[in-house]
Every structure is written in C-alpha cells, then in structure tokens.
CSV table of C-alpha atoms in Angstrom, one decimal:
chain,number,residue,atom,x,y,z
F,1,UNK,CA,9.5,-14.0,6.8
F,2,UNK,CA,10.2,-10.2,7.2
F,3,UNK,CA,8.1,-8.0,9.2
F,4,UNK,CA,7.6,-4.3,9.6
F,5,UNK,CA,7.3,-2.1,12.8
F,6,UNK,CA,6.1,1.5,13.0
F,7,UNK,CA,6.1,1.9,15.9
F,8,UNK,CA,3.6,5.6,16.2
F,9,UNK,CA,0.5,5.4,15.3
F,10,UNK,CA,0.5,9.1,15.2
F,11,UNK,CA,2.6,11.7,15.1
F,12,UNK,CA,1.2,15.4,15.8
F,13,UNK,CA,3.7,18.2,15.2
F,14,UNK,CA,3.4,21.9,14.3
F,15,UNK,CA,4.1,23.4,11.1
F,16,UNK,CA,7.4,24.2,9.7
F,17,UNK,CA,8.8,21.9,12.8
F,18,UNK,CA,10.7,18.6,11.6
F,19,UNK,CA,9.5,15.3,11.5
F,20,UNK,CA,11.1,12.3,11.8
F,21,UNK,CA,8.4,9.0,11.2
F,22,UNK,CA,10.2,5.7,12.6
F,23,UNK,CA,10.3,2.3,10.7
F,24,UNK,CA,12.1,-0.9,11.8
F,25,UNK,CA,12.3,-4.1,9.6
F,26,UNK,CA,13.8,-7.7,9.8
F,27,UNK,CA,14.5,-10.2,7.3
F,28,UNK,CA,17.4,-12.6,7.2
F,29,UNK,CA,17.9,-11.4,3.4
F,30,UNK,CA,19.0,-8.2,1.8
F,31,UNK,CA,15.9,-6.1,1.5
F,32,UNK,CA,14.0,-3.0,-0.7
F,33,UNK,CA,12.7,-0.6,1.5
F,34,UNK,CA,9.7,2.0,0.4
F,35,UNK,CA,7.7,5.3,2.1
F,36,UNK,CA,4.4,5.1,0.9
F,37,UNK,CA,1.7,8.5,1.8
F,38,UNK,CA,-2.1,7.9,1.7
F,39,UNK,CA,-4.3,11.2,2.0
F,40,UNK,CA,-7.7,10.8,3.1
F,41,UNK,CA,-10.0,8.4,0.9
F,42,UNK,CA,-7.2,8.1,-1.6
F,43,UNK,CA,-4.9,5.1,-2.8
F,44,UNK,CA,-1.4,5.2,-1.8
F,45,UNK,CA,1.2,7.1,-3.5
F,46,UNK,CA,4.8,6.1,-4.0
F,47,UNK,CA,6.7,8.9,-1.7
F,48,UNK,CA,10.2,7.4,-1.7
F,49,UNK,CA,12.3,3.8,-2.3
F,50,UNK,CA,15.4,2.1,-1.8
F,51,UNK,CA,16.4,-0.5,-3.5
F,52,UNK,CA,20.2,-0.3,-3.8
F,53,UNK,CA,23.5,2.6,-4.0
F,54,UNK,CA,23.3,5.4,-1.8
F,55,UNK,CA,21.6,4.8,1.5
F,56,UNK,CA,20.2,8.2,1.9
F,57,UNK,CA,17.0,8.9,-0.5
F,58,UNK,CA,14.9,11.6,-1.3
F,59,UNK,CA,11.8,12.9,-2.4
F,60,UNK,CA,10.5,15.6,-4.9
F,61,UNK,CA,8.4,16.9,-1.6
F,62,UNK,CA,11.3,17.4,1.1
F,63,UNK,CA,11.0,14.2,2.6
F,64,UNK,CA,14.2,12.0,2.8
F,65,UNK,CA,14.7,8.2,4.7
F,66,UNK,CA,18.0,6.6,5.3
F,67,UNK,CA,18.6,2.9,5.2
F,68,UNK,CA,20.6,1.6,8.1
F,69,UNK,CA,21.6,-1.6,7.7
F,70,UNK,CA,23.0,-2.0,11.2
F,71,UNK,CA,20.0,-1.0,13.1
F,72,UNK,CA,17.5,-2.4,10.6
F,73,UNK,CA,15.9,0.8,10.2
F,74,UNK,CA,13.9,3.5,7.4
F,75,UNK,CA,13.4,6.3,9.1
F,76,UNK,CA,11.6,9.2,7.0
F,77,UNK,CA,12.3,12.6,8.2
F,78,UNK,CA,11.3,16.1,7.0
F,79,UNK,CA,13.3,19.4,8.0
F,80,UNK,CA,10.0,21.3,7.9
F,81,UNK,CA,6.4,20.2,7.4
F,82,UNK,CA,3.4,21.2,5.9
F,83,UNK,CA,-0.6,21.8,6.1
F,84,UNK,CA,-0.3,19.8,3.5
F,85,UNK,CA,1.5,16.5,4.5
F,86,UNK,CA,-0.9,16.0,7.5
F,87,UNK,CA,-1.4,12.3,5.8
F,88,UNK,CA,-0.8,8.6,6.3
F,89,UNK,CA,2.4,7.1,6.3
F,90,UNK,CA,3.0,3.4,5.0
F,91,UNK,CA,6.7,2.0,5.2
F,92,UNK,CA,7.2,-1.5,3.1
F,93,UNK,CA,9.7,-4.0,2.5
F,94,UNK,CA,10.1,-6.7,0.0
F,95,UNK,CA,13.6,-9.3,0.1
F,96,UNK,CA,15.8,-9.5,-2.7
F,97,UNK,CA,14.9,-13.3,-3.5
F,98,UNK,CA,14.4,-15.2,-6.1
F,99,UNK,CA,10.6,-16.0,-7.3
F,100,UNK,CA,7.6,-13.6,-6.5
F,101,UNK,CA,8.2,-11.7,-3.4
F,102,UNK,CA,4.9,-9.2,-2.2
F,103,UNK,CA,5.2,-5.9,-0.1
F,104,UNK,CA,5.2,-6.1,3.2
F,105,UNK,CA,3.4,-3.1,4.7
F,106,UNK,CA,3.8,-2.0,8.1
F,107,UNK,CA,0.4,-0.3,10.2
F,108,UNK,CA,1.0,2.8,9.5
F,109,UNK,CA,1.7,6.4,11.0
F,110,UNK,CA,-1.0,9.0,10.7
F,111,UNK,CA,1.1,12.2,10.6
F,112,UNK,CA,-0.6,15.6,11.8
F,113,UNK,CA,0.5,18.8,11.4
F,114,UNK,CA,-1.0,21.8,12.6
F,115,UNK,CA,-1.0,25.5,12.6
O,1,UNK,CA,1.9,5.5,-19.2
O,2,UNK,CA,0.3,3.4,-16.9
O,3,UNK,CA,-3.1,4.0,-15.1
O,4,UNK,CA,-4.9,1.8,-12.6
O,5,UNK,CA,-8.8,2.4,-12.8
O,6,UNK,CA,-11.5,1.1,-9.4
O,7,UNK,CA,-14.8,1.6,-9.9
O,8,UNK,CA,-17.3,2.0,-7.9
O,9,UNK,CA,-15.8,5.0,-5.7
O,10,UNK,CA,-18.2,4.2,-3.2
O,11,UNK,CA,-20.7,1.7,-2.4
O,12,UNK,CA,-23.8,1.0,0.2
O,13,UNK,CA,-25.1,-2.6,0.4
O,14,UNK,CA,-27.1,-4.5,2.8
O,15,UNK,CA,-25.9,-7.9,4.7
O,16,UNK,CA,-26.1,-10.6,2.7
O,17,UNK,CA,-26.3,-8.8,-0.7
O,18,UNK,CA,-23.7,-9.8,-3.3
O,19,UNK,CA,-20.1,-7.5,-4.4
O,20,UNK,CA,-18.3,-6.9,-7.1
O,21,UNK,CA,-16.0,-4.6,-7.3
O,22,UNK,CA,-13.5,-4.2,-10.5
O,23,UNK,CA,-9.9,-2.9,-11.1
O,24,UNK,CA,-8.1,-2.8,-14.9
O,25,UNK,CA,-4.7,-1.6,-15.6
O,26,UNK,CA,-3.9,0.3,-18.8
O,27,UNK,CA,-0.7,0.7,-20.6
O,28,UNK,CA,1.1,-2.4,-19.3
O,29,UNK,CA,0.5,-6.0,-19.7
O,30,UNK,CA,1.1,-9.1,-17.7
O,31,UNK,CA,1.2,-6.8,-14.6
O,32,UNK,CA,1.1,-8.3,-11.0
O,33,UNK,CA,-1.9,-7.7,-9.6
O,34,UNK,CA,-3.2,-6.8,-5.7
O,35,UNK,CA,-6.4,-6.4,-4.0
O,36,UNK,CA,-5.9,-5.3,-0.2
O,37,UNK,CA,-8.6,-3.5,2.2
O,38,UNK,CA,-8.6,-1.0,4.8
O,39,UNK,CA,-10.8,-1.5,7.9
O,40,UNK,CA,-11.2,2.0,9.4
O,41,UNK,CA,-8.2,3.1,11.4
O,42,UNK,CA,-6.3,-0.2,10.3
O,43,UNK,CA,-3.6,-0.8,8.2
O,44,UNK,CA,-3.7,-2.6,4.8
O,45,UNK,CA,-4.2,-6.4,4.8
O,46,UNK,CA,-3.7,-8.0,1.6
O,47,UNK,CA,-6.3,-10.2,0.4
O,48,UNK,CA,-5.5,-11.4,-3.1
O,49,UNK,CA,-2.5,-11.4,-5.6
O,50,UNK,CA,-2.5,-12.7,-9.2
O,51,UNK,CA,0.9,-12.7,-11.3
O,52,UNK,CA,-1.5,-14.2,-13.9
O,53,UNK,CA,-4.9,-14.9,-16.0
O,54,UNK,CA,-6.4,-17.1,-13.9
O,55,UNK,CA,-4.2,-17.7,-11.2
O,56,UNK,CA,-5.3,-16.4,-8.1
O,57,UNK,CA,-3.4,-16.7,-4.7
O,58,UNK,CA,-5.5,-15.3,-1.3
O,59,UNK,CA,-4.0,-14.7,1.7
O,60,UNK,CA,-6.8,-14.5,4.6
O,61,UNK,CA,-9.8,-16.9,4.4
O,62,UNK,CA,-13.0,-15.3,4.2
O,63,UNK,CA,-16.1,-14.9,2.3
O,64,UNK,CA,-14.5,-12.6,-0.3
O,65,UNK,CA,-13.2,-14.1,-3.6
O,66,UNK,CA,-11.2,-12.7,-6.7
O,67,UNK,CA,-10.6,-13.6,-10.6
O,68,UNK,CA,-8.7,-12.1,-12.7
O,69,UNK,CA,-10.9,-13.1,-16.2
O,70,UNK,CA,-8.8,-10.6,-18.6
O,71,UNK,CA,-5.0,-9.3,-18.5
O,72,UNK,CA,-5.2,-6.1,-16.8
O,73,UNK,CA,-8.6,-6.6,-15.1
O,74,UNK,CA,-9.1,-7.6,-11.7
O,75,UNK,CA,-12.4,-8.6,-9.7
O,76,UNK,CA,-13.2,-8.9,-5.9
O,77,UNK,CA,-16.5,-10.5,-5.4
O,78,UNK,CA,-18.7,-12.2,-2.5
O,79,UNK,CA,-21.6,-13.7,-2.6
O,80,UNK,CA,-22.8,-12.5,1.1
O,81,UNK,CA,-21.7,-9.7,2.2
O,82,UNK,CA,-21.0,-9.4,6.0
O,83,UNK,CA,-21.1,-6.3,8.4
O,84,UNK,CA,-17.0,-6.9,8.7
O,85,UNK,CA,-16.7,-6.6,4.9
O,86,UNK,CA,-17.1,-2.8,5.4
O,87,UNK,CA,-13.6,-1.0,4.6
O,88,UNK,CA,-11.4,1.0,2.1
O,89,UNK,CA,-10.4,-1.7,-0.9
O,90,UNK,CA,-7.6,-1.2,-3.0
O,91,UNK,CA,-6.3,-2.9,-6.0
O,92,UNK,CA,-2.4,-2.3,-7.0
O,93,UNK,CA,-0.2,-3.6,-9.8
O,94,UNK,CA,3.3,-4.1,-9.9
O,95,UNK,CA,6.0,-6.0,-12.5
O,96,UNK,CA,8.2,-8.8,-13.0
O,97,UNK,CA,8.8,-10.9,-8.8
O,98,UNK,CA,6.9,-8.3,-7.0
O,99,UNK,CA,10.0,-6.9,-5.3
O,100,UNK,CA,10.0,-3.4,-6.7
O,101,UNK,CA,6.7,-0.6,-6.5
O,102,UNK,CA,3.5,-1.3,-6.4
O,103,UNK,CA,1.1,1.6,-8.2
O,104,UNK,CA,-2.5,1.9,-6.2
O,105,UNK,CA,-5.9,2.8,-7.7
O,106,UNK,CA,-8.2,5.5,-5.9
O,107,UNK,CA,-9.9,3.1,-3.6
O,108,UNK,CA,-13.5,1.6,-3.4
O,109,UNK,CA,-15.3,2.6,0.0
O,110,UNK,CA,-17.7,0.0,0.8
O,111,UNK,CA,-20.5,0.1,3.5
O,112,UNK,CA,-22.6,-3.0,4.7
O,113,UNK,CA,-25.1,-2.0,6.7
C-alpha cells in the first residue's frame, strides 16, 4: 500500500524568504501526486497536481513541486512567501491502478510565515 | 459547476447525544464521495467512502456511521456521541476510480462536551 511522509510538522520562515515543504512517497506502482492548502477552519483547497508529462508543476499562487521519481519525492517550494500563505499543507498520493483507488494524505505541514 | 455544501458549520453537543451531520454535491452526479475528520492538531483520517447510493465502505471502526440515501447527499451520523468524536469533519467528492482530485466542503466543527 503507498504511504506518505512529511516529515515537518512546521515550518516557520519570514516573509518574502523561500520555502521549500518536504514530501516523500512509496508505492510499488506509478503514482499521482497532489499539494493540498487548508487555512484555518476551512476545507482543503486543491493547490497543485501531477498526474503525468512534465515533472515540474505550478500554481496560480507562486508555489511549484517537482516529481522525482528517483528519490520518491514532491517537494513544494516557493521563491518568496506571503502573510498570506501562513496555512496547512497536505501532500497526497493515489496509484495508477485499476478499480477505485482513494487519496492517501500525508500529516501535514503547518507553514508560518512571519513579518 | 460543481459545489459541495456541509451544514452545520458548527455544532455543541453533550456525551451521549445523537449526530447528524450532512453533505450534498451539486452539479455532478454519481460523484465519489468522502467523509474524513480532523482531531485538533492531527491530520485527516478518512472515515467513510461511497462510490454509490447505498454502498458504504468505512475505514476505522467506531461509533460513527454513514449513508448515502440520495446521489449527491451524504450523511455521518452516531447514535452516542463520545468526548473523542470532537474534531473538524469534512466531506469531499471526487469522479470516476478515485485516482484524480478530490473537491472538499467548508468543514463541520463539532464539540462534545
């Protein structure tokens, strides 16, 4: 069964500083990758997916992950954060399989980004 | 487009009083639907998927159940609500296997005191 590891559970960082939010995976099968960002007492949002072509994906927002296949990682970075993306951070994966697959979520990093 | 609906937003009840909390999806059909919970300063942990009327899969035993009496409308319910029921619940949708997005509702915060 596939798994997901973030392995901070927070991240604090100053404004306009980059960001880089860690996510490992495993599966024995090809995979679909996804950022998800949760802001306080609100549902997730979909921030950013992979599901096949170019490795490197981006947001509307300034966020970007790149899937490597080698190292069985998503990392999501940002060149320059926000106030407004202190927020929760959800990486997922689901396998490319046949029959219903669900979204495997990892814990979570709660991203902080001060003044 | 599509809209995902959770009502209540929040919700106070004692131990021992009964839940029901609903979720319905417009502007889709047959969607695959989710019901997952947050317990504070946790992650998600998914407690019930349905890919159907009437078909109901759960995922952790507990006192919580789910039906899914209509299309696009979803229903977590208990019967006795325990102190360790308190969290953040979410209901999702997605299509076709489950591989690809799942689209969250707003969230119901629920307190058993």
């Amino acid at each position: 069964a596939q798994s997901v590891t973030q392995l901070d559970s927070q991240v604090p960082v100053f404004e306009e500083a980059p960001v880089e939010l860690r996510c490992n995976y495993s599966s024995s099968v090809s995979v679909y990758l996804f950022w998800y960002v949760q802001y306080p007492n609100q549902g997730l949002q979909l921030l950013l997916k992979y599901l096949s072509g170019s490795t490197l994906v981006e947001s509307i927002n300034g966020f970007e992950a790149e899937f490597n296949k080698s190292q069985t990682s998503f990392h999501l970075r940002k060149p320059s954060v926000h106030i407004s993306d202190t927020a929760e951070y959800f990486c997922a994966v689901s396998v490319r399989n046949t029959g219903f697959q669900k979204l495997v979520f990892g814990t979570g990093t709660r991203l902080l980004v001060s003044p | 487009s599509q809209t995902i609906h959770q009502w209540p937003a929040t919700l106070v009840q004692p131990v021992g009083s009964p839940l029901s909390l609903e979720c319905t999806v417009e502007g889709t059909s047959n969607p695959n639907l989710y019901w997952y919970r947050q317990a504070a300063g946790r992650g998600l942990q998914l407690l019930f998927y349905s890919v159907g009327i009437g078909q109901i899969s759960s995922e952790v035993p507990q006192n919580l159940s789910a039906s899914r009496p209509q299309d696009r409308q979803f229903i977590l319910s208990s019967k006795k609500l325990l102190l360790s029921d308190s969290g953040f619940y979410l209901c999702a949708w997605s299509w076709g296997q489950g591989t690809d997005t799942q689209y969250f509702g707003p969230g119901t915060r629920l307190t058993v005191l």
